[in-house]
Structure formats: structure tokens, C-alpha cells
Coordinates of C-alpha atoms in Angstrom, one line a residue:
Chain A
M1 CA 9.1 149.9 17.1
L2 CA 6.7 151.9 19.2
S3 CA 6.1 149.0 21.6
A4 CA 9.8 148.4 22.0
G5 CA 10.2 151.9 23.5
W6 CA 7.0 151.5 25.6
V7 CA 8.0 148.2 27.2
G8 CA 11.3 149.9 27.9
F9 CA 14.7 148.7 29.0
G10 CA 15.5 147.9 25.3
A11 CA 14.8 144.2 26.0
D12 CA 12.5 143.0 23.3
T13 CA 13.2 139.6 21.9
M14 CA 12.9 136.5 23.9
V15 CA 16.6 135.8 23.6
D16 CA 17.2 139.2 25.1
V17 CA 14.9 138.5 28.0
I18 CA 16.6 135.2 28.6
W19 CA 20.0 136.8 28.5
I20 CA 19.0 139.5 30.9
T21 CA 17.0 137.5 33.4
M22 CA 19.3 134.4 33.4
P23 CA 21.8 135.8 36.0
F24 CA 19.0 136.7 38.4
L25 CA 17.4 133.3 38.0
L26 CA 20.7 131.5 38.5
A27 CA 21.3 133.5 41.6
G28 CA 17.9 132.4 42.8
L29 CA 18.6 128.8 41.9
W30 CA 21.9 129.0 43.8
M31 CA 20.0 130.2 46.9
T32 CA 17.4 127.4 46.5
F33 CA 20.3 125.0 46.2
K34 CA 22.0 126.3 49.3
I35 CA 18.8 126.3 51.4
S36 CA 17.7 122.8 50.3
L37 CA 21.1 121.3 50.7
V38 CA 21.7 122.5 54.2
T39 CA 18.1 121.6 55.0
I40 CA 18.4 118.1 53.6
L41 CA 21.6 117.5 55.5
C42 CA 20.5 118.9 58.9
G43 CA 16.9 117.5 58.5
S44 CA 18.2 114.0 57.7
I45 CA 20.7 113.9 60.5
L46 CA 18.1 115.2 63.0
G47 CA 15.4 112.9 61.5
F48 CA 17.6 109.9 61.6
A49 CA 18.4 110.5 65.3
V50 CA 14.7 111.0 66.1
G51 CA 13.6 108.0 64.1
M52 CA 16.3 105.8 65.8
L53 CA 15.5 107.0 69.2
R54 CA 11.8 106.5 68.6
T55 CA 12.5 102.9 67.7
V56 CA 14.9 101.9 70.4
G57 CA 13.9 104.3 73.2
G58 CA 11.5 103.6 75.9
W59 CA 7.8 104.5 75.7
L60 CA 8.4 108.0 77.3
V61 CA 11.1 108.9 74.7
S62 CA 8.9 107.4 72.0
A63 CA 5.8 109.3 73.1
T64 CA 7.7 112.6 73.4
L65 CA 9.2 112.3 70.0
G66 CA 5.8 111.2 68.7
I67 CA 4.3 114.5 69.9
Y68 CA 7.1 116.4 68.2
I69 CA 6.6 114.6 64.9
H70 CA 2.8 114.8 64.9
A71 CA 2.8 118.5 66.0
L72 CA 5.0 119.5 63.1
R73 CA 3.4 117.2 60.6
G74 CA -0.1 118.3 61.6
T75 CA 0.6 122.1 61.1
P76 CA 1.4 124.1 58.0
F77 CA 5.1 124.8 57.3
L78 CA 4.3 128.4 56.9
V79 CA 3.2 128.6 60.5
H80 CA 6.5 127.1 61.6
L81 CA 8.3 129.7 59.6
Y82 CA 6.3 132.6 61.1
V83 CA 6.9 131.3 64.6
I84 CA 10.6 131.0 64.1
Y85 CA 11.1 134.2 62.2
F86 CA 8.5 136.6 63.7
M87 CA 7.4 135.2 67.0
L88 CA 10.6 133.9 68.6
P89 CA 12.4 137.3 68.3
A90 CA 9.6 138.9 70.1
L91 CA 10.5 136.8 73.1
K92 CA 13.7 139.0 73.4
I93 CA 15.8 136.0 74.1
P94 CA 19.3 136.7 72.6
W95 CA 19.9 133.3 71.1
L96 CA 16.5 133.1 69.5
Q97 CA 17.0 136.0 67.2
F98 CA 17.2 134.7 63.6
E99 CA 18.0 136.3 60.4
A100 CA 15.9 135.2 57.4
F101 CA 18.3 132.5 56.1
P102 CA 18.9 130.7 59.4
A103 CA 15.2 131.0 60.2
A104 CA 14.3 129.4 56.9
V105 CA 16.9 126.6 57.3
I106 CA 15.9 125.8 60.9
A107 CA 12.2 125.7 60.1
L108 CA 12.7 123.6 57.0
S109 CA 15.1 121.2 58.8
L110 CA 12.7 120.6 61.6
Y111 CA 9.9 120.0 59.1
T112 CA 12.1 117.6 57.1
S113 CA 13.3 115.8 60.2
T114 CA 9.7 114.7 61.0
Y115 CA 9.3 113.0 57.6
V116 CA 12.8 111.5 57.7
A117 CA 12.1 110.2 61.2
E118 CA 9.0 108.4 60.2
I119 CA 10.7 106.8 57.2
V120 CA 13.6 105.6 59.4
R121 CA 11.2 104.2 62.0
A122 CA 9.1 102.5 59.4
A123 CA 12.1 101.0 57.6
I124 CA 13.6 99.7 60.9
Q125 CA 10.4 98.1 61.9
A126 CA 9.9 96.6 58.4
V127 CA 13.0 94.5 58.9
P128 CA 11.6 91.1 60.2
R129 CA 11.9 90.4 63.8
G130 CA 13.6 87.1 63.1
Q131 CA 16.6 89.0 61.9
S132 CA 17.3 90.6 65.2
E133 CA 16.3 87.4 67.1
A134 CA 19.0 85.6 65.1
A135 CA 21.5 88.3 65.8
R136 CA 20.7 88.3 69.5
S137 CA 20.8 84.5 69.7
V138 CA 24.4 84.4 68.6
G139 CA 25.2 86.9 71.4
M140 CA 25.2 90.3 69.7
T141 CA 24.4 93.2 71.9
A142 CA 21.4 95.4 70.9
A143 CA 23.7 97.9 69.4
Q144 CA 25.7 95.3 67.4
C145 CA 22.4 93.9 66.2
M146 CA 21.2 97.3 65.0
W147 CA 24.5 98.2 63.4
H148 CA 25.4 94.9 61.7
V149 CA 22.0 93.4 60.9
V150 CA 19.0 95.7 61.1
L151 CA 20.3 99.1 59.8
P152 CA 22.0 97.7 56.6
Q153 CA 18.7 96.1 55.7
A154 CA 16.6 99.1 56.7
L155 CA 18.8 101.6 54.8
K156 CA 17.8 99.9 51.5
L157 CA 14.2 100.3 52.4
M158 CA 14.7 104.0 53.2
I159 CA 16.2 105.1 49.8
P160 CA 13.1 105.4 47.7
P161 CA 10.9 107.3 50.1
M162 CA 13.9 109.5 51.1
G163 CA 14.4 110.6 47.5
G164 CA 10.7 111.5 47.4
V165 CA 11.0 113.6 50.5
Y166 CA 14.1 115.4 49.3
V167 CA 12.4 116.5 46.1
I168 CA 9.4 117.7 48.0
I169 CA 11.7 119.7 50.2
I170 CA 13.6 121.2 47.3
K171 CA 10.4 122.4 45.7
G172 CA 9.0 123.4 49.1
T173 CA 11.9 125.9 49.7
S174 CA 10.0 128.3 47.4
I175 CA 7.8 129.2 50.4
V176 CA 10.6 130.8 52.3
S177 CA 10.3 133.7 49.8
V178 CA 7.7 135.1 52.1
I179 CA 10.3 136.1 54.6
G180 CA 12.3 137.9 51.9
I181 CA 14.7 135.3 50.7
S182 CA 15.5 135.6 47.0
E183 CA 15.3 132.0 46.0
L184 CA 14.3 130.8 42.6
V185 CA 10.6 131.6 42.7
R186 CA 11.2 135.0 44.2
A187 CA 13.8 135.7 41.5
G188 CA 11.4 134.6 38.9
E189 CA 8.7 137.0 40.2
H190 CA 11.2 139.9 40.1
A191 CA 11.9 139.1 36.5
T192 CA 8.3 139.0 35.6
Q193 CA 7.8 142.5 37.0
R194 CA 10.6 143.7 34.7
H195 CA 9.3 141.8 31.7
P196 CA 5.6 141.4 32.3
R197 CA 5.0 140.3 28.7
E198 CA 7.2 137.3 29.1
L199 CA 5.4 135.6 32.0
M200 CA 5.2 132.3 30.2
L201 CA 8.9 132.4 29.3
I202 CA 10.1 133.3 32.8
Y203 CA 8.0 130.9 34.7
G204 CA 8.9 128.3 32.1
M205 CA 12.6 128.9 32.8
T206 CA 12.0 128.8 36.5
A207 CA 10.2 125.5 36.2
L208 CA 12.9 124.1 34.0
M209 CA 15.5 125.0 36.6
Y210 CA 13.6 123.2 39.4
F211 CA 13.3 120.2 37.1
A212 CA 17.0 120.3 36.3
Y213 CA 17.7 120.2 40.0
C214 CA 15.1 117.6 41.1
Y215 CA 15.3 115.1 38.3
P216 CA 18.9 114.1 39.0
V217 CA 18.0 113.7 42.7
L218 CA 15.3 111.2 41.7
R219 CA 17.6 109.5 39.3
I220 CA 20.3 109.2 42.0
A221 CA 17.7 107.7 44.4
R222 CA 16.7 105.2 41.7
W223 CA 20.3 104.4 41.0
A224 CA 21.1 103.9 44.7
E225 CA 18.1 101.6 45.0
T226 CA 19.3 99.3 42.2
K227 CA 22.9 99.6 43.2
F228 CA 22.4 98.4 46.7
G229 CA 20.0 95.8 45.4
S230 CA 16.3 95.7 46.2
V231 CA 16.2 93.7 49.4
R232 CA 14.4 90.5 49.5
L233 CA 13.1 90.0 53.0
P234 CA 12.2 86.6 54.3
S235 CA 8.5 85.9 54.6
Chain B
M1 CA 32.6 69.9 89.2
P2 CA 31.9 66.4 88.0
S3 CA 30.2 66.0 84.6
E4 CA 27.0 64.8 86.2
T5 CA 25.9 68.4 86.7
P6 CA 23.3 69.0 83.9
I7 CA 24.3 71.7 81.5
V8 CA 20.8 73.1 81.5
V9 CA 18.7 73.2 84.7
V10 CA 15.2 74.5 84.4
N11 CA 13.4 74.9 87.6
D12 CA 9.6 75.7 87.9
I13 CA 9.4 78.3 85.2
C14 CA 6.1 80.1 84.3
K15 CA 5.3 82.4 81.5
T16 CA 2.0 84.2 80.7
F17 CA 1.5 86.2 77.5
R18 CA -0.6 89.2 78.1
I19 CA -1.8 91.0 75.0
R20 CA -4.2 93.9 75.5
G21 CA -7.7 93.1 74.6
R22 CA -7.2 89.4 74.7
P23 CA -7.4 86.9 77.5
P24 CA -4.0 86.1 79.0
V25 CA -2.4 82.9 77.7
Q26 CA -0.4 80.8 80.2
A27 CA 2.3 79.4 77.9
L28 CA 4.4 77.7 80.6
R29 CA 3.0 76.3 83.8
H30 CA 5.7 75.3 86.4
V31 CA 8.0 73.6 83.9
T32 CA 10.9 71.8 85.4
N33 CA 13.5 70.0 83.3
H34 CA 17.2 69.5 82.7
V35 CA 19.6 68.6 79.9
D36 CA 22.8 66.6 80.6
K37 CA 26.0 67.2 78.7
G38 CA 25.8 65.4 75.4
E39 CA 22.2 64.6 75.8
V40 CA 19.6 65.0 73.1
L41 CA 16.3 66.1 74.6
V42 CA 13.4 66.1 72.1
V43 CA 10.3 68.1 73.1
I44 CA 7.0 67.1 71.4
G45 CA 3.5 68.3 71.8
P46 CA 0.6 69.9 69.9
S47 CA 0.7 73.5 68.6
G48 CA 0.3 76.0 71.3
S49 CA 1.6 73.5 73.9
G50 CA 4.3 75.9 75.0
K51 CA 7.2 73.9 73.6
S52 CA 8.6 76.7 71.5
T53 CA 8.2 79.1 74.3
F54 CA 10.1 76.7 76.5
L55 CA 12.9 76.6 74.0
R56 CA 13.1 80.3 73.5
A57 CA 13.2 80.8 77.2
L58 CA 16.4 78.8 77.3
N59 CA 18.4 81.5 75.7
G60 CA 16.5 84.4 77.1
L61 CA 14.7 85.3 73.9
E62 CA 11.5 84.9 75.8
P63 CA 11.8 86.3 79.3
I64 CA 10.0 84.2 81.9
D65 CA 7.8 85.4 84.8
S66 CA 9.1 83.1 87.5
G67 CA 11.3 80.2 88.2
S68 CA 15.0 79.8 87.2
I69 CA 17.1 78.6 84.3
V70 CA 20.7 77.8 84.9
I71 CA 23.0 77.2 81.9
D72 CA 26.4 75.8 82.6
G73 CA 26.3 77.3 86.1
V74 CA 25.1 80.7 85.0
D75 CA 21.6 81.8 86.2
L76 CA 19.8 83.3 83.2
T77 CA 17.2 84.9 85.4
D78 CA 19.7 86.7 87.5
P79 CA 19.5 90.4 86.5
K80 CA 23.3 90.6 86.9
T81 CA 23.8 88.0 84.2
D82 CA 25.2 89.2 80.9
L83 CA 22.7 87.7 78.6
N84 CA 24.7 88.4 75.5
R85 CA 27.6 86.5 76.9
L86 CA 25.4 83.6 77.9
R87 CA 23.8 83.5 74.4
R88 CA 27.1 82.9 72.8
G89 CA 27.1 79.5 74.4
V90 CA 23.6 78.7 73.4
G91 CA 23.1 78.1 69.7
M92 CA 19.6 78.5 68.2
V93 CA 18.3 77.4 64.9
F94 CA 14.9 78.8 63.9
Q95 CA 12.0 77.5 61.9
H96 CA 12.3 80.2 59.4
F97 CA 16.2 80.1 59.3
N98 CA 16.5 83.8 59.9
L99 CA 19.7 84.1 57.9
F100 CA 21.0 87.6 57.6
E101 CA 19.6 88.5 54.2
H102 CA 22.3 91.0 53.3
K103 CA 25.1 88.6 53.9
T104 CA 26.4 85.6 51.9
A105 CA 26.2 82.1 53.3
L106 CA 29.9 82.4 54.4
E107 CA 29.4 85.9 55.8
N108 CA 26.5 84.7 57.8
I109 CA 28.9 82.4 59.6
T110 CA 31.9 84.7 59.8
M111 CA 30.1 87.9 60.9
P112 CA 29.0 86.7 64.4
Q113 CA 32.4 85.3 65.0
T114 CA 34.2 88.6 64.2
V115 CA 31.6 90.8 65.8
V116 CA 30.8 88.8 69.0
L117 CA 33.9 86.6 69.6
K118 CA 36.3 89.1 68.0
R119 CA 38.0 86.4 66.0
K120 CA 40.3 87.5 63.3
G121 CA 38.8 87.6 59.8
S122 CA 41.1 84.9 58.5
E123 CA 40.3 82.6 61.3
A124 CA 36.6 83.2 61.0
Y125 CA 36.8 82.4 57.3
E126 CA 38.6 79.2 57.8
I127 CA 36.1 78.1 60.4
G128 CA 33.3 79.3 58.1
H129 CA 34.5 77.3 55.1
R130 CA 35.1 74.2 57.3
L131 CA 31.6 74.3 58.7
L132 CA 30.0 74.9 55.3
D133 CA 31.8 71.8 54.1
R134 CA 30.7 70.1 57.3
V135 CA 27.0 70.8 56.7
G136 CA 27.4 69.8 53.1
I137 CA 27.1 73.0 51.1
G138 CA 30.8 74.1 50.8
D139 CA 30.0 75.2 47.2
K140 CA 27.4 77.8 48.3
A141 CA 29.7 80.0 50.3
D142 CA 29.2 83.1 48.1
N143 CA 25.5 82.7 47.6
Y144 CA 23.0 85.0 49.3
P145 CA 20.2 83.4 51.4
S146 CA 17.6 84.3 48.7
E147 CA 19.6 82.2 46.2
L148 CA 19.5 79.1 48.4
S149 CA 16.7 76.5 49.0
G150 CA 15.1 76.2 52.4
G151 CA 17.2 73.1 53.2
Q152 CA 20.4 74.9 52.2
Q153 CA 19.5 77.9 54.3
Q154 CA 18.8 75.8 57.3
R155 CA 22.2 74.2 56.9
V156 CA 23.8 77.6 56.8
A157 CA 21.9 78.5 60.0
I158 CA 23.1 75.4 61.7
A159 CA 26.7 76.2 60.7
R160 CA 26.2 79.8 61.9
S161 CA 25.3 78.4 65.4
L162 CA 28.1 75.8 65.4
A163 CA 30.7 78.5 64.7
M164 CA 30.1 79.9 68.1
T165 CA 31.1 76.5 69.6
P166 CA 27.9 76.5 71.8
K167 CA 27.6 74.3 74.9
V168 CA 24.0 73.5 73.9
M169 CA 22.1 73.8 70.6
L170 CA 18.4 74.6 70.4
F171 CA 16.4 73.6 67.4
D172 CA 12.9 75.2 67.0
E173 CA 10.9 73.2 64.5
V174 CA 13.7 73.5 62.1
T175 CA 12.2 71.3 59.4
S176 CA 8.6 72.6 59.6
A177 CA 9.1 75.3 56.9
L178 CA 11.1 73.0 54.5
D179 CA 10.1 71.4 51.3
P180 CA 9.5 67.7 52.0
E181 CA 12.5 66.6 49.9
T182 CA 14.9 68.6 51.9
V183 CA 13.7 67.6 55.4
G184 CA 15.5 64.3 55.4
G185 CA 18.9 65.8 54.8
V186 CA 18.6 68.4 57.6
L187 CA 17.4 65.7 60.0
E188 CA 20.3 63.5 58.9
L189 CA 22.7 66.3 59.7
M190 CA 21.1 66.8 63.1
K191 CA 21.5 63.1 63.9
E192 CA 25.1 63.3 63.0
L193 CA 25.5 66.2 65.4
A194 CA 23.8 64.2 68.0
T195 CA 26.0 61.2 67.6
E196 CA 29.1 63.5 67.8
G197 CA 28.0 64.3 71.3
T198 CA 26.4 67.7 70.7
T199 CA 24.1 68.7 73.5
M200 CA 20.8 69.4 71.9
V201 CA 17.2 70.5 72.7
V202 CA 15.0 69.8 69.8
V203 CA 11.4 70.9 69.4
T204 CA 9.9 69.0 66.5
H205 CA 7.0 67.3 64.9
E206 CA 9.3 64.7 63.3
M207 CA 8.5 61.6 65.4
G208 CA 10.8 59.4 63.4
F209 CA 13.7 61.7 64.3
A210 CA 12.6 61.8 68.0
R211 CA 12.5 58.0 68.2
E212 CA 15.9 57.6 66.5
A213 CA 18.0 60.5 67.9
A214 CA 16.5 61.3 71.3
D215 CA 18.0 60.3 74.5
R216 CA 14.9 61.5 76.2
V217 CA 11.5 62.7 75.0
T218 CA 9.4 65.3 76.8
F219 CA 5.7 65.6 75.9
M220 CA 4.2 69.0 76.6
D221 CA 0.6 70.1 76.5
D222 CA -1.1 73.3 77.6
G223 CA 2.1 74.8 78.9
A224 CA 3.0 71.8 81.2
I225 CA 5.1 68.7 80.9
I226 CA 2.7 65.8 80.8
E227 CA 5.1 62.9 80.4
E228 CA 8.7 62.2 79.7
G229 CA 11.1 59.3 79.3
T230 CA 13.1 57.4 76.8
P231 CA 11.7 57.4 73.2
E232 CA 10.6 53.8 73.6
A233 CA 8.8 54.5 76.8
V234 CA 6.9 57.6 75.5
F235 CA 6.1 56.3 72.0
D236 CA 5.5 52.6 72.7
N237 CA 4.0 52.7 76.1
P238 CA 2.6 56.2 76.9
Q239 CA 1.1 56.5 80.3
H240 CA -1.0 59.6 80.1
E241 CA -4.2 59.9 78.1
R242 CA -3.2 63.1 76.5
T243 CA 0.0 61.6 75.3
K244 CA -1.8 58.7 73.8
L245 CA -4.3 61.0 72.1
F246 CA -1.5 63.2 70.6
L247 CA 0.5 60.2 69.4
S248 CA -2.6 58.6 67.9
Q249 CA -3.4 61.8 66.0
I250 CA 0.0 62.3 64.4
I251 CA 1.1 58.8 63.6

């Protein structure tokens, strides 16, 4: 009885803690969901464009995009986030002033795009040369060949690694808490400050929520992989 | 123009492969040749003799360094030439079939028609079915390439090329990757095409086929044409030492 008053807030049992912290954690999950969804969407579109351009563009385009990809992949995401959120505003350029949410989404999208771009490039190049030679030999243009022959086969190759990247990005969104965004991990930390005796419980709930979000993504990727048939490429 | 004009005129073409870190390889040395309408030209020669490069140059898959190739009056080496348009009229069958793996046998034949020739789906399907029957695998229309034997895949590939009603058909060692028991059927099909008057350029190691089906045989070695003539002349009475050596090695 004594400890109940000392811990305070009247929340004592685990059920109470779950009951009280759940809305905050769900709000955090919702933020994580929003950030990751926008990021995955924008990052994939940008990455697809970069990967395609890198494959079909000339050496100059390819080299330029290569620098973009390797510069972003070779530096920590946290640095990108600081540059966009803290450094760019200091340049006093009006359209480079970002609030926390856009800054997080932009930084994460750029980061995601580099991984997606490499997956797209690798998948396109993994489609045997004979496929495009056959397409060109019947008179298809380079674009027709890409659209009707190469991409449909490359897409299947992209699905498994793409699912992996998406899950890494979803979990990676936790890092944007450093610029004050209340996503799931941040919400969990707040909860532990209110209920310091229930660390295990709260972090456990947080982890379960991430799992509940990520696991279906992996399942969907697996489903898509079998649904569209594992490609058998000619030797 | 009278029909004497050859459908393919190859004039003094050269091609050198330059791969970084390796000595350059001169694959074609001043090759001049021609193919008449309805003629079957068979190109023979050892591996690395440039015969496949020669064939691939004929539809622009392998750009050449110098010389000219004129197909039915259109200069392939002219930068203003629409290569895609030209390739519609030059069918190509590959050693490894190169069927579109994500399409059924029938779709392999219909897709180029609808995409390139803008034929209606119904028309393309009709042509597709007719050609699959023609090459002897009408019952495999809905099978994917991975479900077909090599010989069946090669038949689909031949049908895919025929669907474009090409002026000339190029065959690049089309039986080399086949199981022995399926080789004969594909060669038989090619002989039928030959007797029907299809203009063909055939790169092959099948000397029996060359002897039987060729109107003219060209022997290549080290990127150059060494000798050419009727099958009888080349096989029974070769003039050049290298031709004799090659024929003695393979027969």
C-alpha cells in the first residue's frame, strides 16, 4: 500500500500500466506508420527512377547517380538528418527550412532511395542479355524492350530484397526521435519515465508493436514472391 | 527493281572487339558477301572464326567498325536508318532460344506482333496458333518456356521470328544447345523453310544440314572468308588448306 502511493499516479498493476500507456504508444505507432509509409512510397519512386536511369543512362548520368548513391550509403543516416534539419535552415534559403516531420521524411526517403536504386539496378542487370537481344531482334525499341520484356522479369527479382529494405526502414524510423518526433520508441521512452518500474513491460509492448507492423510486411513480400512465381531464368 | 538484286549485301565489313586489359580481337576482317532472295547461305568455320559476329552484324545487334550492310535496299550502317524498323524484317533465332521467360509459347509469338507491328490481338493469336501448328507444337501454346524441351523452345523461337514475316531469317548455331534427339527435328523444320523459299543465313556446325539445304556455303576462319561455293564444291573439293584442315577435323 505504501509503495502504491510512492510510485504515484495510482497506476499500480500491469493491467493499469498497459491501459494508461496504450493510447500514447498507439499514437507513437501511428506516427511511425505515417513516416515509414510516406518514406517507403517516396523512397521507392525516387529509387526506382535513380536505378532505372543508372541502368539506361550514359556513363555521365550513371557516374553522377553512383556518387549520389555511394555518398548516402557511405555516411550515417543520423548525419543526413542533422544536415537537413539543422544545417540547411542555417543557409537562410526560404525553401530549405524544414519542420521536423518533413525533414525526417526527406532524409529517410533519400536514404531509402539509394538502397532501392541498387536493388532495381541489380535486378535489371540480372535479367539475361539474351532476353533483350531477342526483344530487339524482333524490332522492339529500347523502351518497349524494357517495358515488355526486362522489367516484368526484373520486378520479380526485386520483391524479396525490397521487403527486407522496407522492414529495415520501418525500424529505422526510430532514429528520427532525435529531432523531437514522437514516434513509437519516443512514446515508449515517455511511458517509461512515468512508469519506471515497468521498463520490461513497456519496451516489450513497443517491440511487439514493431513486430505487429513488420511481420505482415515480410509476409506480404513472401506472398508476392510466390504469387508472381519465382522466375526461372535461362542459363 | 528486278529480283536479281540480293536481299542482303555485305561490303567490306570490319569489326574489332576491344576489351580493357586484353589484346583487341579482330572478329571480322574485310568481309564481303551477299544473300539472294530465296537463297540459303550456310556459314561454317571453327569457333572464334567470326561467323556468329557476322550473323549478328546483319541485324545490327553487333555494330560494325567499317564497311556497309544493305538489307533490302536499306543501309544498316547509315545513322539515319531506323534500326528497329529494319530488324522487323530480319528474323533471328539464337543458340539459347532466348524465349521471353515470363510469357507462354503463344504469347512469345503474339507479343512482338502486337507491340511492334501493332496487329490486333485476335489477328496475332490466329497467326500465333497457325505458326505453332506449323512448327509442330500446336499443343504447347499455353506452356511456359521453362516447361518445354530445348527443341520445343527452339521451335517457338522460330515461330516467333516467322510471325514478323521477315525478308531474311538468321540462324545462329540454333541446334548447338539442343539434346541430340531433338536436333534432327529442328533441322528438318529448317529444311522445310528452305524449300518453301525462305531466305536464310545459317551459322552451324551441322555439316549434313549444310550439304543438304545450302545453296551456297561460306567457310570463315580468323574473321575472314576463306572459301565459298556450292556445298559440293566446298565439301568435296575444298581448295584452301584451312578449309581442308577444318573439314578433316569435324567429319
